[in-house]
Amino acid sequence: MTGATGWVGSVVVRDLQDHGHQVIGLCRSEDKARALKATGAEVVLATIDALSSLNRAAASADAVLHLAFNHDFSRYAESADEDAGAIKALGEALQGSGKPLIVTSGIPRVMSGAIATENDLPSSSALVGRKSESAVMALADLGLRAATVRLPPSVHGVGETHGFVPILIRLAREKGVSAYIGEGGNRWPAVHMSDAGRIYRLALESGVTETVYHAVAEGGVPFKAIAEVIGRKLGLPVEAREREHFGWFGAAAADLPASGSHTARVLGWEPIGPDLIDDLEQDGYYR
C-alpha cells in the first residue's frame, strides 16, 4: 500500500488491520516508517518515484492499494506524472496474476447540471487534472483486476491539512472574509474520512467487481453553506466575491454534484460519519 501514513491511507490501514489483513506500507522517511511500524504494519522504505522498489513490493503482495499523491499544488503536473508512473510500475508487477490493484482519483467534472456517477469516464477537464484513471485504463490487457476509488474534493475530518476545506479556511483568514462566488449554489460532494477509508477494504473483500467506486456520502453541499459556517466560526463576514478573489484555487467555482449510490449498493457501504457542515462546527478545524 502506498500512502499508508496519509490522511485517508492511515484510516485504510487501521480498517484493514481491524478486519484481519496484514499491511505492507511504502514510506518515504524514517519517521513515517516508525509510525507505521507502531501500528503493526510492515514497511518498505522508498519514495513513490523509486519504481523498481514499487515493482518488487507489489509483486510480493496479494493486492495493491495506491493512495500516495504529492498535493503540492505548485508542482501539480509533475505530481500527476509521478502518479501515472507509479501506477504503471505497480500494474506491471501484477501482470497476469489476476490480483487487484486499486488506485485513487477525484470525482470527474461532467456536463453542467449533470450528476457524476461511477459510469462517467474521466475527462481531461477533471478538476484536479490527475492521470490516475487513464494510467489504470492502460493496464486493461495485463491480466489484473484494476479499479479506481474516486474521492470528493472534501474528505473531511478534524486534522485535515491538504483538502479543499483547509484551503478555504486559510484563505478566509488571509483575506478577512469567507467568500463564495455568485449565489454560492455550486455544489461539492463530500465524505468523512472514516467512511472513505472503508471503501478500499470493502472493494477488496468483494473481489473488486467494479472498475470505479465513488466514495460519496453527500452528493452536493452548496459552497455558500460551507463559507457560512467557516465565516461564523472565524468571526468573519460571509460575502460574494469574484473568482479572482480565490486566486489559483479555481475549484471554488466548480459545480461537482456526484452520486455514490451504486458503490453503496454493490459494497453494502453505509456512511456513518458526520455530514460536512456538522463536522465543520468542531473547533479543531480552526486551531
PDB file of C-alpha atoms in Angstrom:
ATOM      1  CA  MET A   1       0.000   0.000   0.000  1.00  0.00           C
ATOM      2  CA  THR A   2       1.287   3.435  -0.919  1.00  0.00           C
ATOM      3  CA  GLY A   3       0.195   6.487   1.063  1.00  0.00           C
ATOM      4  CA  ALA A   4      -0.218   4.321   4.166  1.00  0.00           C
ATOM      5  CA  THR A   5       0.578   7.196   6.546  1.00  0.00           C
ATOM      6  CA  GLY A   6      -1.505   9.763   4.667  1.00  0.00           C
ATOM      7  CA  TRP A   7      -4.832  11.342   5.564  1.00  0.00           C
ATOM      8  CA  VAL A   8      -7.052   8.638   4.071  1.00  0.00           C
ATOM      9  CA  GLY A   9      -4.372   5.961   3.954  1.00  0.00           C
ATOM     10  CA  SER A  10      -3.930   5.857   7.725  1.00  0.00           C
ATOM     11  CA  VAL A  11      -7.665   5.145   8.071  1.00  0.00           C
ATOM     12  CA  VAL A  12      -7.444   2.394   5.457  1.00  0.00           C
ATOM     13  CA  VAL A  13      -4.547   0.762   7.337  1.00  0.00           C
ATOM     14  CA  ARG A  14      -6.479   0.683  10.606  1.00  0.00           C
ATOM     15  CA  ASP A  15      -9.604  -0.654   8.943  1.00  0.00           C
ATOM     16  CA  LEU A  16      -7.714  -3.406   7.121  1.00  0.00           C
ATOM     17  CA  GLN A  17      -5.909  -4.453  10.284  1.00  0.00           C
ATOM     18  CA  ASP A  18      -9.129  -4.432  12.310  1.00  0.00           C
ATOM     19  CA  HIS A  19     -10.533  -6.934   9.813  1.00  0.00           C
ATOM     20  CA  GLY A  20      -7.586  -9.318   9.869  1.00  0.00           C
ATOM     21  CA  HIS A  21      -5.493  -8.093   6.949  1.00  0.00           C
ATOM     22  CA  GLN A  22      -1.717  -7.645   7.053  1.00  0.00           C
ATOM     23  CA  VAL A  23      -0.481  -4.353   5.595  1.00  0.00           C
ATOM     24  CA  ILE A  24       2.854  -3.608   3.962  1.00  0.00           C
ATOM     25  CA  GLY A  25       3.185   0.144   3.521  1.00  0.00           C
ATOM     26  CA  LEU A  26       5.504   2.300   1.442  1.00  0.00           C
ATOM     27  CA  CYS A  27       7.122   5.096   3.463  1.00  0.00           C
ATOM     28  CA  ARG A  28       9.421   7.826   2.224  1.00  0.00           C
ATOM     29  CA  SER A  29      11.053   8.733   5.571  1.00  0.00           C
ATOM     30  CA  GLU A  30      12.317   7.034   8.723  1.00  0.00           C
ATOM     31  CA  ASP A  31       9.870   8.999  10.874  1.00  0.00           C
ATOM     32  CA  LYS A  32       6.886   7.813   8.868  1.00  0.00           C
ATOM     33  CA  ALA A  33       8.280   4.287   8.817  1.00  0.00           C
ATOM     34  CA  ARG A  34       8.494   4.216  12.621  1.00  0.00           C
ATOM     35  CA  ALA A  35       4.925   5.479  12.931  1.00  0.00           C
ATOM     36  CA  LEU A  36       3.639   2.840  10.520  1.00  0.00           C
ATOM     37  CA  LYS A  37       5.593   0.032  12.206  1.00  0.00           C
ATOM     38  CA  ALA A  38       3.998   1.050  15.510  1.00  0.00           C
ATOM     39  CA  THR A  39       0.610   0.081  14.064  1.00  0.00           C
ATOM     40  CA  GLY A  40       1.827  -3.454  13.372  1.00  0.00           C
ATOM     41  CA  ALA A  41       2.310  -2.964   9.652  1.00  0.00           C
ATOM     42  CA  GLU A  42       5.423  -3.891   7.698  1.00  0.00           C
ATOM     43  CA  VAL A  43       7.358  -1.164   5.894  1.00  0.00           C
ATOM     44  CA  VAL A  44       9.066  -0.663   2.554  1.00  0.00           C
ATOM     45  CA  LEU A  45      11.270   2.426   2.822  1.00  0.00           C
ATOM     46  CA  ALA A  46      11.244   4.166  -0.573  1.00  0.00           C
ATOM     47  CA  THR A  47       9.833   7.156  -2.409  1.00  0.00           C
ATOM     48  CA  ILE A  48       6.961   6.972  -4.872  1.00  0.00           C
ATOM     49  CA  ASP A  49       9.319   7.516  -7.804  1.00  0.00           C
ATOM     50  CA  ALA A  50      11.509   4.520  -6.833  1.00  0.00           C
ATOM     51  CA  LEU A  51       9.793   2.380  -9.441  1.00  0.00           C
ATOM     52  CA  SER A  52      11.909  -0.745  -9.020  1.00  0.00           C
ATOM     53  CA  SER A  53      11.103  -0.800  -5.282  1.00  0.00           C
ATOM     54  CA  LEU A  54       7.410  -0.348  -6.064  1.00  0.00           C
ATOM     55  CA  ASN A  55       7.536  -3.169  -8.580  1.00  0.00           C
ATOM     56  CA  ARG A  56       9.215  -5.602  -6.183  1.00  0.00           C
ATOM     57  CA  ALA A  57       6.891  -4.814  -3.285  1.00  0.00           C
ATOM     58  CA  ALA A  58       3.778  -5.111  -5.453  1.00  0.00           C
ATOM     59  CA  ALA A  59       4.876  -8.440  -6.931  1.00  0.00           C
ATOM     60  CA  SER A  60       5.078  -9.993  -3.450  1.00  0.00           C
ATOM     61  CA  ALA A  61       1.662  -8.719  -2.291  1.00  0.00           C
ATOM     62  CA  ASP A  62      -1.785 -10.297  -2.577  1.00  0.00           C
ATOM     63  CA  ALA A  63      -3.309  -6.936  -3.508  1.00  0.00           C
ATOM     64  CA  VAL A  64      -2.108  -3.378  -4.042  1.00  0.00           C
ATOM     65  CA  LEU A  65      -3.717  -0.133  -2.892  1.00  0.00           C
ATOM     66  CA  HIS A  66      -2.285   3.098  -4.268  1.00  0.00           C
ATOM     67  CA  LEU A  67      -3.198   6.202  -2.257  1.00  0.00           C
ATOM     68  CA  ALA A  68       0.029   8.222  -2.372  1.00  0.00           C
ATOM     69  CA  PHE A  69      -0.005  11.588  -4.136  1.00  0.00           C
ATOM     70  CA  ASN A  70       2.023  14.767  -3.727  1.00  0.00           C
ATOM     71  CA  HIS A  71      -0.515  17.531  -3.060  1.00  0.00           C
ATOM     72  CA  ASP A  72       1.925  20.387  -3.603  1.00  0.00           C
ATOM     73  CA  PHE A  73      -0.223  22.467  -5.977  1.00  0.00           C
ATOM     74  CA  SER A  74       2.830  24.416  -7.183  1.00  0.00           C
ATOM     75  CA  ARG A  75       4.047  21.252  -8.960  1.00  0.00           C
ATOM     76  CA  TYR A  76       0.790  19.509  -9.683  1.00  0.00           C
ATOM     77  CA  ALA A  77       1.649  18.488 -13.249  1.00  0.00           C
ATOM     78  CA  GLU A  78       4.842  16.787 -12.059  1.00  0.00           C
ATOM     79  CA  SER A  79       2.903  15.018  -9.299  1.00  0.00           C
ATOM     80  CA  ALA A  80       0.363  13.747 -11.835  1.00  0.00           C
ATOM     81  CA  ASP A  81       3.186  12.339 -13.974  1.00  0.00           C
ATOM     82  CA  GLU A  82       4.763  10.654 -10.933  1.00  0.00           C
ATOM     83  CA  ASP A  83       1.397   9.158 -10.058  1.00  0.00           C
ATOM     84  CA  ALA A  84       0.945   7.723 -13.552  1.00  0.00           C
ATOM     85  CA  GLY A  85       4.463   6.275 -13.492  1.00  0.00           C
ATOM     86  CA  ALA A  86       3.867   4.624 -10.142  1.00  0.00           C
ATOM     87  CA  ILE A  87       0.606   3.074 -11.348  1.00  0.00           C
ATOM     88  CA  LYS A  88       2.346   1.699 -14.441  1.00  0.00           C
ATOM     89  CA  ALA A  89       5.060   0.107 -12.288  1.00  0.00           C
ATOM     90  CA  LEU A  90       2.517  -1.392  -9.874  1.00  0.00           C
ATOM     91  CA  GLY A  91       0.399  -2.731 -12.713  1.00  0.00           C
ATOM     92  CA  GLU A  92       3.333  -4.332 -14.485  1.00  0.00           C
ATOM     93  CA  ALA A  93       4.303  -6.092 -11.256  1.00  0.00           C
ATOM     94  CA  LEU A  94       0.852  -7.700 -11.124  1.00  0.00           C
ATOM     95  CA  GLN A  95       0.725  -8.586 -14.824  1.00  0.00           C
ATOM     96  CA  GLY A  96      -1.040 -11.888 -15.464  1.00  0.00           C
ATOM     97  CA  SER A  97      -1.651 -12.524 -11.758  1.00  0.00           C
ATOM     98  CA  GLY A  98      -5.343 -11.672 -11.558  1.00  0.00           C
ATOM     99  CA  LYS A  99      -4.549  -9.766  -8.356  1.00  0.00           C
ATOM    100  CA  PRO A 100      -6.334  -6.494  -7.519  1.00  0.00           C
ATOM    101  CA  LEU A 101      -4.882  -3.016  -7.955  1.00  0.00           C
ATOM    102  CA  ILE A 102      -6.960  -0.162  -6.573  1.00  0.00           C
ATOM    103  CA  VAL A 103      -5.813   3.403  -7.239  1.00  0.00           C
ATOM    104  CA  THR A 104      -7.150   6.771  -6.172  1.00  0.00           C
ATOM    105  CA  SER A 105      -8.523   9.694  -8.171  1.00  0.00           C
ATOM    106  CA  GLY A 106     -11.029  12.529  -7.908  1.00  0.00           C
ATOM    107  CA  ILE A 107     -14.655  12.993  -8.907  1.00  0.00           C
ATOM    108  CA  PRO A 108     -14.762  13.937 -12.620  1.00  0.00           C
ATOM    109  CA  ARG A 109     -16.306  17.157 -13.815  1.00  0.00           C
ATOM    110  CA  VAL A 110     -19.161  16.226 -16.148  1.00  0.00           C
ATOM    111  CA  MET A 111     -21.647  18.197 -18.217  1.00  0.00           C
ATOM    112  CA  SER A 112     -23.101  21.224 -16.429  1.00  0.00           C
ATOM    113  CA  GLY A 113     -26.067  20.248 -14.282  1.00  0.00           C
ATOM    114  CA  ALA A 114     -25.379  16.520 -14.546  1.00  0.00           C
ATOM    115  CA  ILE A 115     -24.580  14.324 -11.571  1.00  0.00           C
ATOM    116  CA  ALA A 116     -21.304  12.406 -11.828  1.00  0.00           C
ATOM    117  CA  THR A 117     -21.714   8.654 -11.411  1.00  0.00           C
ATOM    118  CA  GLU A 118     -19.426   5.654 -11.477  1.00  0.00           C
ATOM    119  CA  ASN A 119     -20.295   5.215 -15.160  1.00  0.00           C
ATOM    120  CA  ASP A 120     -18.789   8.543 -16.194  1.00  0.00           C
ATOM    121  CA  LEU A 121     -15.410   8.362 -17.841  1.00  0.00           C
ATOM    122  CA  PRO A 122     -12.572  10.519 -16.536  1.00  0.00           C
ATOM    123  CA  SER A 123     -12.161  13.633 -18.644  1.00  0.00           C
ATOM    124  CA  SER A 124      -9.238  15.843 -19.485  1.00  0.00           C
ATOM    125  CA  SER A 125     -11.094  18.657 -17.730  1.00  0.00           C
ATOM    126  CA  ALA A 126     -11.331  16.779 -14.428  1.00  0.00           C
ATOM    127  CA  LEU A 127     -10.992  19.208 -11.556  1.00  0.00           C
ATOM    128  CA  VAL A 128      -7.549  18.238 -10.339  1.00  0.00           C
ATOM    129  CA  GLY A 129      -6.038  17.034 -13.603  1.00  0.00           C
ATOM    130  CA  ARG A 130      -4.846  13.692 -12.224  1.00  0.00           C
ATOM    131  CA  LYS A 131      -3.857  10.934 -14.631  1.00  0.00           C
ATOM    132  CA  SER A 132      -4.669   8.036 -12.310  1.00  0.00           C
ATOM    133  CA  GLU A 133      -7.613   6.628 -14.225  1.00  0.00           C
ATOM    134  CA  SER A 134      -6.052   6.914 -17.658  1.00  0.00           C
ATOM    135  CA  ALA A 135      -2.993   5.102 -16.259  1.00  0.00           C
ATOM    136  CA  VAL A 136      -5.218   2.316 -14.915  1.00  0.00           C
ATOM    137  CA  MET A 137      -7.127   2.034 -18.179  1.00  0.00           C
ATOM    138  CA  ALA A 138      -3.811   1.485 -19.957  1.00  0.00           C
ATOM    139  CA  LEU A 139      -3.356  -1.679 -17.853  1.00  0.00           C
ATOM    140  CA  ALA A 140      -6.575  -3.263 -19.102  1.00  0.00           C
ATOM    141  CA  ASP A 141      -4.856  -6.031 -21.067  1.00  0.00           C
ATOM    142  CA  LEU A 142      -2.272  -7.008 -18.442  1.00  0.00           C
ATOM    143  CA  GLY A 143      -4.379  -9.613 -16.648  1.00  0.00           C
ATOM    144  CA  LEU A 144      -5.095  -7.965 -13.315  1.00  0.00           C
ATOM    145  CA  ARG A 145      -8.187  -6.569 -11.599  1.00  0.00           C
ATOM    146  CA  ALA A 146      -7.779  -2.800 -11.652  1.00  0.00           C
ATOM    147  CA  ALA A 147     -10.170  -0.250 -10.199  1.00  0.00           C
ATOM    148  CA  THR A 148     -10.304   3.377  -9.108  1.00  0.00           C
ATOM    149  CA  VAL A 149     -11.725   4.881  -5.938  1.00  0.00           C
ATOM    150  CA  ARG A 150     -12.824   8.424  -6.689  1.00  0.00           C
ATOM    151  CA  LEU A 151     -12.652  10.756  -3.694  1.00  0.00           C
ATOM    152  CA  PRO A 152     -14.585  14.038  -3.377  1.00  0.00           C
ATOM    153  CA  PRO A 153     -12.765  17.367  -3.067  1.00  0.00           C
ATOM    154  CA  SER A 154     -13.548  17.214   0.637  1.00  0.00           C
ATOM    155  CA  VAL A 155     -12.615  14.078   2.570  1.00  0.00           C
ATOM    156  CA  HIS A 156     -13.240  15.821   5.831  1.00  0.00           C
ATOM    157  CA  GLY A 157     -12.290  15.339   9.446  1.00  0.00           C
ATOM    158  CA  VAL A 158     -10.504  17.274  12.179  1.00  0.00           C
ATOM    159  CA  GLY A 159      -6.799  17.332  11.361  1.00  0.00           C
ATOM    160  CA  GLU A 160      -7.254  17.538   7.590  1.00  0.00           C
ATOM    161  CA  THR A 161      -4.428  19.592   6.074  1.00  0.00           C
ATOM    162  CA  HIS A 162      -4.387  19.016   2.297  1.00  0.00           C
ATOM    163  CA  GLY A 163      -8.056  19.047   1.357  1.00  0.00           C
ATOM    164  CA  PHE A 164     -10.088  21.885  -0.078  1.00  0.00           C
ATOM    165  CA  VAL A 165     -11.769  22.820   3.220  1.00  0.00           C
ATOM    166  CA  PRO A 166      -8.459  23.685   4.960  1.00  0.00           C
ATOM    167  CA  ILE A 167      -7.589  25.753   1.894  1.00  0.00           C
ATOM    168  CA  LEU A 168     -10.830  27.718   2.290  1.00  0.00           C
ATOM    169  CA  ILE A 169     -10.180  28.266   5.985  1.00  0.00           C
ATOM    170  CA  ARG A 170      -6.662  29.548   5.333  1.00  0.00           C
ATOM    171  CA  LEU A 171      -7.913  31.795   2.527  1.00  0.00           C
ATOM    172  CA  ALA A 172     -10.649  33.257   4.739  1.00  0.00           C
ATOM    173  CA  ARG A 173      -8.079  34.118   7.408  1.00  0.00           C
ATOM    174  CA  GLU A 174      -5.735  35.698   4.869  1.00  0.00           C
ATOM    175  CA  LYS A 175      -8.428  37.759   3.126  1.00  0.00           C
ATOM    176  CA  GLY A 176     -10.539  38.629   6.175  1.00  0.00           C
ATOM    177  CA  VAL A 177     -13.725  37.322   4.547  1.00  0.00           C
ATOM    178  CA  SER A 178     -15.244  33.895   3.986  1.00  0.00           C
ATOM    179  CA  ALA A 179     -16.270  34.152   0.367  1.00  0.00           C
ATOM    180  CA  TYR A 180     -18.282  32.370  -2.279  1.00  0.00           C
ATOM    181  CA  ILE A 181     -18.856  33.053  -5.992  1.00  0.00           C
ATOM    182  CA  GLY A 182     -22.143  34.332  -7.415  1.00  0.00           C
ATOM    183  CA  GLU A 183     -25.013  32.977  -5.359  1.00  0.00           C
ATOM    184  CA  GLY A 184     -22.853  30.220  -3.905  1.00  0.00           C
ATOM    185  CA  GLY A 185     -25.078  27.465  -5.221  1.00  0.00           C
ATOM    186  CA  ASN A 186     -22.309  25.411  -6.808  1.00  0.00           C
ATOM    187  CA  ARG A 187     -22.123  22.008  -5.142  1.00  0.00           C
ATOM    188  CA  TRP A 188     -19.317  19.928  -3.657  1.00  0.00           C
ATOM    189  CA  PRO A 189     -19.645  16.231  -2.868  1.00  0.00           C
ATOM    190  CA  ALA A 190     -18.208  15.207   0.485  1.00  0.00           C
ATOM    191  CA  VAL A 191     -17.382  12.210   2.658  1.00  0.00           C
ATOM    192  CA  HIS A 192     -15.984  11.787   6.167  1.00  0.00           C
ATOM    193  CA  MET A 193     -12.511  10.261   6.294  1.00  0.00           C
ATOM    194  CA  SER A 194     -13.717   7.203   8.239  1.00  0.00           C
ATOM    195  CA  ASP A 195     -16.293   6.389   5.578  1.00  0.00           C
ATOM    196  CA  ALA A 196     -13.860   6.951   2.698  1.00  0.00           C
ATOM    197  CA  GLY A 197     -11.345   4.574   4.259  1.00  0.00           C
ATOM    198  CA  ARG A 198     -13.788   1.653   4.404  1.00  0.00           C
ATOM    199  CA  ILE A 199     -14.428   1.785   0.652  1.00  0.00           C
ATOM    200  CA  TYR A 200     -10.987   0.338  -0.112  1.00  0.00           C
ATOM    201  CA  ARG A 201     -11.376  -2.670   2.169  1.00  0.00           C
ATOM    202  CA  LEU A 202     -14.925  -3.385   1.044  1.00  0.00           C
ATOM    203  CA  ALA A 203     -13.850  -3.230  -2.587  1.00  0.00           C
ATOM    204  CA  LEU A 204     -11.042  -5.716  -1.939  1.00  0.00           C
ATOM    205  CA  GLU A 205     -13.206  -8.105   0.047  1.00  0.00           C
ATOM    206  CA  SER A 206     -15.935  -8.006  -2.600  1.00  0.00           C
ATOM    207  CA  GLY A 207     -13.455  -9.160  -5.250  1.00  0.00           C
ATOM    208  CA  VAL A 208     -13.081  -5.778  -7.000  1.00  0.00           C
ATOM    209  CA  THR A 209     -16.060  -6.376  -9.258  1.00  0.00           C
ATOM    210  CA  GLU A 210     -16.307  -2.753 -10.433  1.00  0.00           C
ATOM    211  CA  THR A 211     -13.850  -0.548 -12.297  1.00  0.00           C
ATOM    212  CA  VAL A 212     -14.873   2.644 -10.454  1.00  0.00           C
ATOM    213  CA  TYR A 213     -16.083   3.294  -6.914  1.00  0.00           C
ATOM    214  CA  HIS A 214     -17.419   6.620  -5.639  1.00  0.00           C
ATOM    215  CA  ALA A 215     -16.679   7.469  -2.010  1.00  0.00           C
ATOM    216  CA  VAL A 216     -19.550   9.969  -1.916  1.00  0.00           C
ATOM    217  CA  ALA A 217     -21.661  10.340   1.216  1.00  0.00           C
ATOM    218  CA  GLU A 218     -23.151  13.744   0.346  1.00  0.00           C
ATOM    219  CA  GLY A 219     -23.871  14.382  -3.293  1.00  0.00           C
ATOM    220  CA  GLY A 220     -23.603  18.163  -3.315  1.00  0.00           C
ATOM    221  CA  VAL A 221     -23.065  20.570  -0.417  1.00  0.00           C
ATOM    222  CA  PRO A 222     -23.709  24.193  -1.508  1.00  0.00           C
ATOM    223  CA  PHE A 223     -20.489  26.183  -1.481  1.00  0.00           C
ATOM    224  CA  LYS A 224     -22.209  29.084   0.277  1.00  0.00           C
ATOM    225  CA  ALA A 225     -23.197  26.826   3.164  1.00  0.00           C
ATOM    226  CA  ILE A 226     -19.538  25.877   3.618  1.00  0.00           C
ATOM    227  CA  ALA A 227     -18.489  29.531   3.506  1.00  0.00           C
ATOM    228  CA  GLU A 228     -21.162  30.446   6.055  1.00  0.00           C
ATOM    229  CA  VAL A 229     -20.043  28.013   8.716  1.00  0.00           C
ATOM    230  CA  ILE A 230     -16.367  28.926   8.188  1.00  0.00           C
ATOM    231  CA  GLY A 231     -17.192  32.641   8.467  1.00  0.00           C
ATOM    232  CA  ARG A 232     -19.218  32.143  11.629  1.00  0.00           C
ATOM    233  CA  LYS A 233     -16.557  30.014  13.297  1.00  0.00           C
ATOM    234  CA  LEU A 234     -13.809  32.518  12.414  1.00  0.00           C
ATOM    235  CA  GLY A 235     -15.915  35.591  13.221  1.00  0.00           C
ATOM    236  CA  LEU A 236     -15.554  36.894   9.654  1.00  0.00           C
ATOM    237  CA  PRO A 237     -18.090  38.339   7.200  1.00  0.00           C
ATOM    238  CA  VAL A 238     -19.515  35.977   4.575  1.00  0.00           C
ATOM    239  CA  GLU A 239     -19.762  37.678   1.194  1.00  0.00           C
ATOM    240  CA  ALA A 240     -19.863  37.034  -2.532  1.00  0.00           C
ATOM    241  CA  ARG A 241     -16.609  37.699  -4.366  1.00  0.00           C
ATOM    242  CA  GLU A 242     -15.379  37.440  -7.923  1.00  0.00           C
ATOM    243  CA  ARG A 243     -13.460  34.361  -8.971  1.00  0.00           C
ATOM    244  CA  GLU A 244     -10.194  36.328  -8.832  1.00  0.00           C
ATOM    245  CA  HIS A 245     -10.572  36.506  -5.040  1.00  0.00           C
ATOM    246  CA  PHE A 246      -9.657  32.825  -4.856  1.00  0.00           C
ATOM    247  CA  GLY A 247      -6.513  33.145  -6.975  1.00  0.00           C
ATOM    248  CA  TRP A 248      -5.138  29.763  -8.067  1.00  0.00           C
ATOM    249  CA  PHE A 249      -7.970  27.953  -6.301  1.00  0.00           C
ATOM    250  CA  GLY A 250     -10.307  27.785  -9.269  1.00  0.00           C
ATOM    251  CA  ALA A 251     -12.183  24.885  -7.659  1.00  0.00           C
ATOM    252  CA  ALA A 252     -14.147  27.488  -5.722  1.00  0.00           C
ATOM    253  CA  ALA A 253     -16.287  27.965  -8.836  1.00  0.00           C
ATOM    254  CA  ALA A 254     -16.723  24.280  -9.654  1.00  0.00           C
ATOM    255  CA  ASP A 255     -20.116  22.595  -9.556  1.00  0.00           C
ATOM    256  CA  LEU A 256     -19.422  18.901  -8.906  1.00  0.00           C
ATOM    257  CA  PRO A 257     -22.589  17.065  -7.864  1.00  0.00           C
ATOM    258  CA  ALA A 258     -21.955  13.345  -7.636  1.00  0.00           C
ATOM    259  CA  SER A 259     -23.612  10.116  -6.610  1.00  0.00           C
ATOM    260  CA  GLY A 260     -22.206   7.132  -4.759  1.00  0.00           C
ATOM    261  CA  SER A 261     -25.424   5.123  -4.734  1.00  0.00           C
ATOM    262  CA  HIS A 262     -24.112   2.355  -6.995  1.00  0.00           C
ATOM    263  CA  THR A 263     -20.997   1.941  -4.864  1.00  0.00           C
ATOM    264  CA  ALA A 264     -23.077   1.860  -1.682  1.00  0.00           C
ATOM    265  CA  ARG A 265     -25.310  -0.830  -3.159  1.00  0.00           C
ATOM    266  CA  VAL A 266     -22.620  -3.173  -4.530  1.00  0.00           C
ATOM    267  CA  LEU A 267     -20.404  -2.901  -1.434  1.00  0.00           C
ATOM    268  CA  GLY A 268     -23.065  -2.672   1.246  1.00  0.00           C
ATOM    269  CA  TRP A 269     -21.408   0.615   2.231  1.00  0.00           C
ATOM    270  CA  GLU A 270     -23.372   2.845   4.577  1.00  0.00           C
ATOM    271  CA  PRO A 271     -21.739   6.167   5.540  1.00  0.00           C
ATOM    272  CA  ILE A 272     -21.906   6.746   9.282  1.00  0.00           C
ATOM    273  CA  GLY A 273     -19.594   9.731   9.756  1.00  0.00           C
ATOM    274  CA  PRO A 274     -20.845  13.295  10.299  1.00  0.00           C
ATOM    275  CA  ASP A 275     -22.003  15.441   7.383  1.00  0.00           C
ATOM    276  CA  LEU A 276     -19.587  18.125   6.235  1.00  0.00           C
ATOM    277  CA  ILE A 277     -21.486  21.108   7.662  1.00  0.00           C
ATOM    278  CA  ASP A 278     -21.971  19.429  11.047  1.00  0.00           C
ATOM    279  CA  ASP A 279     -18.329  18.400  11.121  1.00  0.00           C
ATOM    280  CA  LEU A 280     -17.170  21.948  10.379  1.00  0.00           C
ATOM    281  CA  GLU A 281     -18.754  23.049  13.658  1.00  0.00           C
ATOM    282  CA  GLN A 282     -15.851  21.431  15.504  1.00  0.00           C
ATOM    283  CA  ASP A 283     -13.305  23.881  16.873  1.00  0.00           C
ATOM    284  CA  GLY A 284     -10.459  21.574  15.875  1.00  0.00           C
ATOM    285  CA  TYR A 285     -10.753  22.742  12.260  1.00  0.00           C
ATOM    286  CA  TYR A 286      -9.799  26.289  13.235  1.00  0.00           C
ATOM    287  CA  ARG A 287      -6.874  25.790  15.606  1.00  0.00           C
TER     288      ARG A 287
END
